[in-house]
Short mmCIF file of C-alpha atoms and ligand atoms in Angstrom, two decimals:
data_model
loop_
_atom_site.label_atom_id
_atom_site.label_comp_id
_atom_site.label_asym_id
_atom_site.label_seq_id
_atom_site.Cartn_x
_atom_site.Cartn_y
_atom_site.Cartn_z
CA UNK A 1 -5.51 -39.26 11.04
CA UNK A 2 -9.21 -38.92 10.29
CA UNK A 3 -10.99 -37.40 13.26
CA UNK A 4 -14.48 -38.64 14.10
CA UNK A 5 -17.40 -36.20 14.25
CA UNK A 6 -15.71 -33.66 11.97
CA UNK A 7 -17.15 -32.78 8.56
CA UNK A 8 -15.33 -34.40 5.62
CA UNK A 9 -12.18 -32.70 4.36
CA UNK A 10 -12.57 -31.45 0.78
CA UNK A 11 -9.45 -29.40 0.26
CA UNK A 12 -5.81 -30.28 -0.24
CA UNK A 13 -4.47 -28.65 2.95
CA UNK A 14 -7.46 -29.66 5.12
CA UNK A 15 -5.79 -32.70 6.66
CA UNK A 16 -2.98 -30.53 8.06
CA UNK A 17 -5.50 -28.30 9.82
CA UNK A 18 -7.17 -31.33 11.39
CA UNK A 19 -3.80 -32.83 12.36
CA UNK A 20 -2.80 -29.66 14.20
CA UNK A 21 -6.20 -29.56 15.92
CA UNK A 22 -5.69 -33.17 17.02
CA UNK A 23 -2.15 -32.62 18.35
CA UNK A 24 -3.18 -29.51 20.31
CA UNK A 25 -6.07 -31.45 21.83
CA UNK A 26 -3.82 -34.39 22.72
CA UNK A 27 -1.46 -32.01 24.53
CA UNK A 28 -4.40 -30.40 26.34
CA UNK A 29 -5.75 -33.83 27.35
CA UNK A 30 -2.30 -34.82 28.68
CA UNK A 31 -2.02 -31.55 30.63
CA UNK A 32 -5.57 -31.89 31.98
CA UNK A 33 -4.95 -35.44 33.21
CA UNK A 34 -1.50 -34.52 34.59
CA UNK A 35 -2.73 -31.47 36.46
CA UNK A 36 -5.81 -33.32 37.79
CA UNK A 37 -3.68 -36.19 39.12
CA UNK A 38 -1.22 -33.78 40.71
CA UNK A 39 -4.11 -31.81 42.25
CA UNK A 40 -5.52 -34.98 43.86
CA UNK A 41 -2.03 -36.05 44.99
CA UNK A 42 -1.37 -32.63 46.57
CA UNK A 43 -4.69 -32.71 48.45
CA UNK A 44 -3.82 -36.14 49.83
CA UNK A 45 -0.08 -35.62 50.39
CA UNK A 46 -0.36 -32.26 52.17
CA UNK A 47 -3.46 -33.03 54.22
CA UNK A 48 -3.64 -31.54 57.72
CA UNK A 49 -3.46 -34.95 59.45
CA UNK A 50 -0.04 -35.64 57.97
CA UNK A 51 1.32 -32.08 58.05
CA UNK A 52 0.23 -30.44 61.29
CA UNK A 53 2.98 -27.81 60.92
CA UNK A 54 3.77 -25.80 57.81
CA UNK A 55 6.98 -26.77 56.00
CA UNK A 56 8.92 -23.67 55.01
CA UNK A 57 11.52 -25.54 52.94
CA UNK A 58 9.12 -27.01 50.40
CA UNK A 59 10.08 -29.42 47.68
CA UNK A 60 13.71 -30.17 46.92
CA UNK A 61 13.28 -32.25 43.75
CA UNK A 62 13.50 -30.78 40.24
CA UNK A 63 10.70 -32.95 38.90
CA UNK A 64 8.43 -29.97 38.21
CA UNK A 65 11.15 -28.20 36.19
CA UNK A 66 11.65 -31.32 34.07
CA UNK A 67 7.90 -31.56 33.40
CA UNK A 68 7.68 -27.86 32.55
CA UNK A 69 10.58 -28.08 30.11
CA UNK A 70 8.98 -31.15 28.50
CA UNK A 71 5.64 -29.33 28.08
CA UNK A 72 7.41 -26.27 26.65
CA UNK A 73 9.28 -28.52 24.20
CA UNK A 74 6.07 -30.12 22.94
CA UNK A 75 4.47 -26.67 22.61
CA UNK A 76 7.55 -25.46 20.74
CA UNK A 77 7.31 -28.36 18.28
CA UNK A 78 3.60 -27.61 17.68
CA UNK A 79 4.24 -23.91 17.23
CA UNK A 80 7.46 -23.87 15.22
CA UNK A 81 7.16 -27.30 13.60
CA UNK A 82 3.49 -27.20 12.53
CA UNK A 83 1.55 -24.00 13.18
CA UNK A 84 3.99 -21.38 11.85
CA UNK A 85 4.94 -23.32 8.67
CA UNK A 86 1.22 -23.84 7.98
CA UNK A 87 0.53 -20.15 8.50
CA UNK A 88 3.47 -19.25 6.26
CA UNK A 89 1.99 -21.32 3.41
CA UNK A 90 -1.40 -19.68 4.01
CA UNK A 91 -0.11 -16.13 3.76
CA UNK A 92 2.86 -16.53 1.40
CA UNK A 93 2.63 -19.72 -0.63
CA UNK A 94 0.21 -18.29 -3.17
CA UNK A 95 -0.34 -20.14 -6.44
CA UNK A 96 0.09 -18.35 -9.77
CA UNK A 97 -3.09 -16.30 -10.41
CA UNK A 98 -2.86 -17.23 -14.11
CA UNK A 99 -3.46 -20.91 -13.33
CA UNK A 100 -5.94 -20.28 -10.51
CA UNK A 101 -9.57 -19.36 -10.20
CA UNK A 102 -9.50 -15.80 -8.89
CA UNK A 103 -12.65 -14.47 -7.22
CA UNK A 104 -13.24 -11.24 -5.37
CA UNK A 105 -15.68 -11.86 -2.56
CA UNK A 106 -17.33 -8.99 -0.71
CA UNK A 107 -19.34 -9.61 2.41
CA UNK A 108 -22.16 -7.34 3.49
CA UNK A 109 -25.12 -7.42 5.83
CA UNK A 110 -26.29 -10.12 5.13
CA UNK A 111 -24.99 -11.93 2.09
CA UNK A 112 -21.93 -12.55 -0.07
CA UNK A 113 -21.11 -10.99 -3.42
CA UNK A 114 -18.73 -12.73 -5.79
CA UNK A 115 -16.99 -11.09 -8.73
CA UNK A 116 -15.25 -13.00 -11.52
CA UNK A 117 -12.86 -11.31 -13.99
CA UNK A 118 -14.37 -12.93 -17.09
CA UNK A 119 -12.51 -14.35 -20.08
CA UNK A 120 -9.79 -11.66 -20.12
CA UNK A 121 -8.80 -12.53 -16.55
CA UNK A 122 -8.67 -8.83 -15.62
CA UNK A 123 -11.01 -7.26 -13.09
CA UNK A 124 -12.78 -4.05 -14.06
CA UNK A 125 -12.22 -0.79 -12.23
CA UNK A 126 -14.02 0.43 -9.16
CA UNK A 127 -14.66 4.00 -8.13
CA UNK A 128 -15.86 4.90 -4.66
CA UNK A 129 -17.83 7.88 -6.06
CA UNK A 130 -19.98 5.48 -8.09
CA UNK A 131 -21.13 3.47 -5.08
CA UNK A 132 -24.92 3.42 -4.85
CA UNK A 133 -27.73 1.04 -4.00
CA UNK A 134 -27.73 -0.30 -7.56
CA UNK A 135 -23.95 -0.39 -7.77
CA UNK A 136 -22.76 -1.38 -4.28
CA UNK A 137 -19.18 -2.03 -5.44
CA UNK A 138 -18.89 1.15 -7.50
CA UNK A 139 -18.13 -0.76 -10.70
CA UNK A 140 -17.16 1.56 -13.54
CA UNK A 141 -18.45 -0.90 -16.16
CA UNK A 142 -21.89 -0.70 -14.56
CA UNK A 143 -22.14 3.07 -14.73
CA UNK A 144 -24.21 4.35 -17.65
CA UNK A 145 -21.87 7.23 -18.48
CA UNK A 146 -18.48 5.74 -17.72
CA UNK A 147 -18.80 2.12 -18.81
CA UNK A 148 -16.95 2.63 -22.09
CA UNK A 149 -13.86 3.75 -20.20
CA UNK A 150 -13.49 0.30 -18.65
CA UNK A 151 -13.37 -2.42 -21.27
CA UNK A 152 -11.80 -4.89 -18.82
CA UNK A 153 -14.92 -4.76 -16.69
CA UNK A 154 -17.36 -5.57 -19.50
CA UNK A 155 -17.01 -9.33 -19.24
CA UNK A 156 -16.78 -9.42 -15.44
CA UNK A 157 -19.48 -11.36 -13.68
CA UNK A 158 -21.00 -10.13 -10.44
CA UNK A 159 -23.16 -12.46 -8.38
CA UNK A 160 -25.07 -10.86 -5.54
CA UNK A 161 -26.89 -14.03 -4.53
CA UNK A 162 -24.36 -15.60 -2.15
CA UNK A 163 -23.35 -18.19 -4.69
CA UNK A 164 -19.73 -18.95 -5.51
CA UNK A 165 -18.58 -21.72 -7.84
CA UNK A 166 -15.06 -22.95 -8.59
CA UNK A 167 -13.61 -25.84 -10.61
CA UNK A 168 -12.25 -28.87 -8.72
CA UNK A 169 -8.52 -29.61 -8.28
CA UNK A 170 -7.48 -26.13 -9.35
CA UNK A 171 -6.11 -23.51 -6.95
CA UNK A 172 -8.62 -20.91 -5.80
CA UNK A 173 -7.56 -17.40 -4.80
CA UNK A 174 -10.20 -15.36 -3.02
CA UNK A 175 -9.68 -11.66 -2.37
CA UNK A 176 -11.94 -11.01 0.57
CA UNK A 177 -13.41 -7.73 1.69
CA UNK A 178 -16.46 -6.30 3.41
CA UNK A 179 -18.87 -3.51 2.55
CA UNK A 180 -19.90 -2.66 6.09
CA UNK A 181 -18.89 -4.46 9.29
CA UNK A 182 -16.47 -7.30 10.03
CA UNK A 183 -17.69 -10.62 8.67
CA UNK A 184 -15.84 -13.91 8.37
CA UNK A 185 -15.78 -16.23 5.38
CA UNK A 186 -15.92 -19.86 6.48
CA UNK A 187 -16.31 -23.03 4.44
CA UNK A 188 -15.82 -25.89 6.86
CA UNK A 189 -15.23 -28.62 4.28
CA UNK A 190 -12.44 -26.49 2.77
CA UNK A 191 -11.00 -25.85 6.25
CA UNK A 192 -10.94 -22.17 5.37
CA UNK A 193 -11.84 -19.27 7.66
CA UNK A 194 -10.88 -15.65 7.11
CA UNK A 195 -12.22 -12.38 8.52
CA UNK A 196 -13.58 -9.90 6.00
CA UNK A 197 -12.72 -6.35 6.99
CA UNK A 198 -14.11 -3.14 5.49
CA UNK A 199 -11.36 -1.17 3.77
CA UNK A 200 -9.11 -4.21 3.37
CA UNK A 201 -8.70 -6.83 0.68
CA UNK A 202 -7.34 -10.02 2.21
CA UNK A 203 -6.24 -12.84 -0.09
CA UNK A 204 -6.63 -16.52 0.78
CA UNK A 205 -5.97 -19.64 -1.24
CA UNK A 206 -6.80 -23.34 -1.22
CA UNK A 207 -7.37 -26.25 -3.60
CA UNK A 208 -10.80 -27.93 -3.52
CA UNK A 209 -10.53 -31.66 -4.15
CA UNK A 210 -14.12 -32.93 -4.06
CA UNK A 211 -17.05 -32.00 -6.29
CA UNK A 212 -20.09 -30.90 -4.30
CA UNK A 213 -21.92 -28.01 -2.68
CA UNK A 214 -20.89 -26.65 0.70
CA UNK A 215 -22.29 -23.95 2.91
CA UNK A 216 -20.52 -20.63 3.32
CA UNK A 217 -21.14 -19.32 6.78
CA UNK A 218 -20.33 -16.02 8.40
CA UNK A 219 -18.18 -16.68 11.46
CA UNK A 220 -18.36 -13.23 13.01
CA UNK A 221 -21.50 -12.00 14.74
CA UNK A 222 -22.27 -9.17 12.31
CA UNK A 223 -25.78 -7.96 13.12
CA UNK A 224 -29.43 -8.99 13.35
CA UNK A 225 -29.35 -11.10 10.20
CA UNK A 226 -26.07 -12.86 10.98
CA UNK A 227 -27.86 -16.20 11.33
CA UNK A 228 -29.11 -15.99 7.76
CA UNK A 229 -25.78 -15.03 6.21
CA UNK A 230 -25.17 -18.30 4.49
CA UNK A 231 -24.13 -18.93 0.93
CA UNK A 232 -23.38 -21.77 -1.42
CA UNK A 233 -19.84 -22.75 -2.27
CA UNK A 234 -20.03 -25.06 -5.28
CA UNK A 235 -17.14 -27.16 -6.47
CA UNK A 236 -17.69 -28.39 -10.05
CA UNK A 237 -15.86 -30.14 -12.83
CA UNK A 238 -14.01 -27.68 -15.08
CA UNK A 239 -16.59 -28.28 -17.83
CA UNK A 240 -19.58 -27.67 -15.56
CA UNK A 241 -17.88 -24.58 -14.14
CA UNK A 242 -17.29 -23.09 -17.59
CA UNK A 243 -20.94 -23.67 -18.49
CA UNK A 244 -22.10 -22.27 -15.16
CA UNK A 245 -20.07 -19.10 -15.57
CA UNK A 246 -21.32 -18.59 -19.12
CA UNK A 247 -24.93 -18.60 -17.95
CA UNK A 248 -24.26 -15.67 -15.61
CA UNK A 249 -24.90 -12.14 -16.89
CA UNK A 250 -21.83 -10.06 -17.72
CA UNK A 251 -21.61 -6.66 -16.07
CA UNK A 252 -21.22 -4.94 -19.43
CA UNK A 253 -24.07 -6.92 -21.07
CA UNK A 254 -26.62 -4.23 -20.27
CA UNK A 255 -24.43 -1.57 -21.81
CA UNK A 256 -23.80 -3.67 -24.94
CA UNK A 257 -27.56 -4.11 -25.36
CA UNK A 258 -28.11 -0.40 -25.12
CA UNK A 259 -25.54 0.27 -27.82
CA UNK A 260 -22.56 1.56 -25.82
CA UNK A 261 -24.15 4.95 -25.39
CU1 CU B 1 -21.59 -11.58 8.53
#
């Protein structure tokens, strides 16, 4: 069911997320109305005028047990029937990386870096000792002395401008990490949210189904510039994506120009 007031769904699994949100809200509405009615009934039924003396026996019906079991059943269906299977697909049902767009996204105060493996499909090496202001990810292919030891990294593309593009209708795998504090990668139209933790690489996957540009927002309060930590998540046709990626500088391009010293 399409929910009003929610942004459009532009990923394959998005409808399931909205369905679960709807069912949980319907249950909460039912509980809210039920409890409110019972509250009013109790105030009226057990008023002082009608019950001058306390009743130490209390209720003898099992109506409340029946209602509680019914609520627990509905919650069980939501949890085991919808939420856990959806979570299982999120964390286990990964598509084949060979037929997916694989991007390594690193969050930092206050933008997003995206790294693509280039034509060979293999990411270059990283070395923590190489990390510097110019080389925040410690890329071996970017280091003047060591670049020739990492041929896989030559054709990698690193974008430090909070821009990520992917082709439409093809699975996307994002390996998400953080350079400093905890951030959270959120693209509402994709119905995707995942915390980015320093020291961890967390994979997530989804299939974008609509061409267009969406906002990436950081969903964890991560410092003074948190408000400005937005990026562009572009979904393109395969052709446009290929052209887009080709226009981006390769990490090893600088070293090639300087003659593989
Ligand atoms: Cu952030």
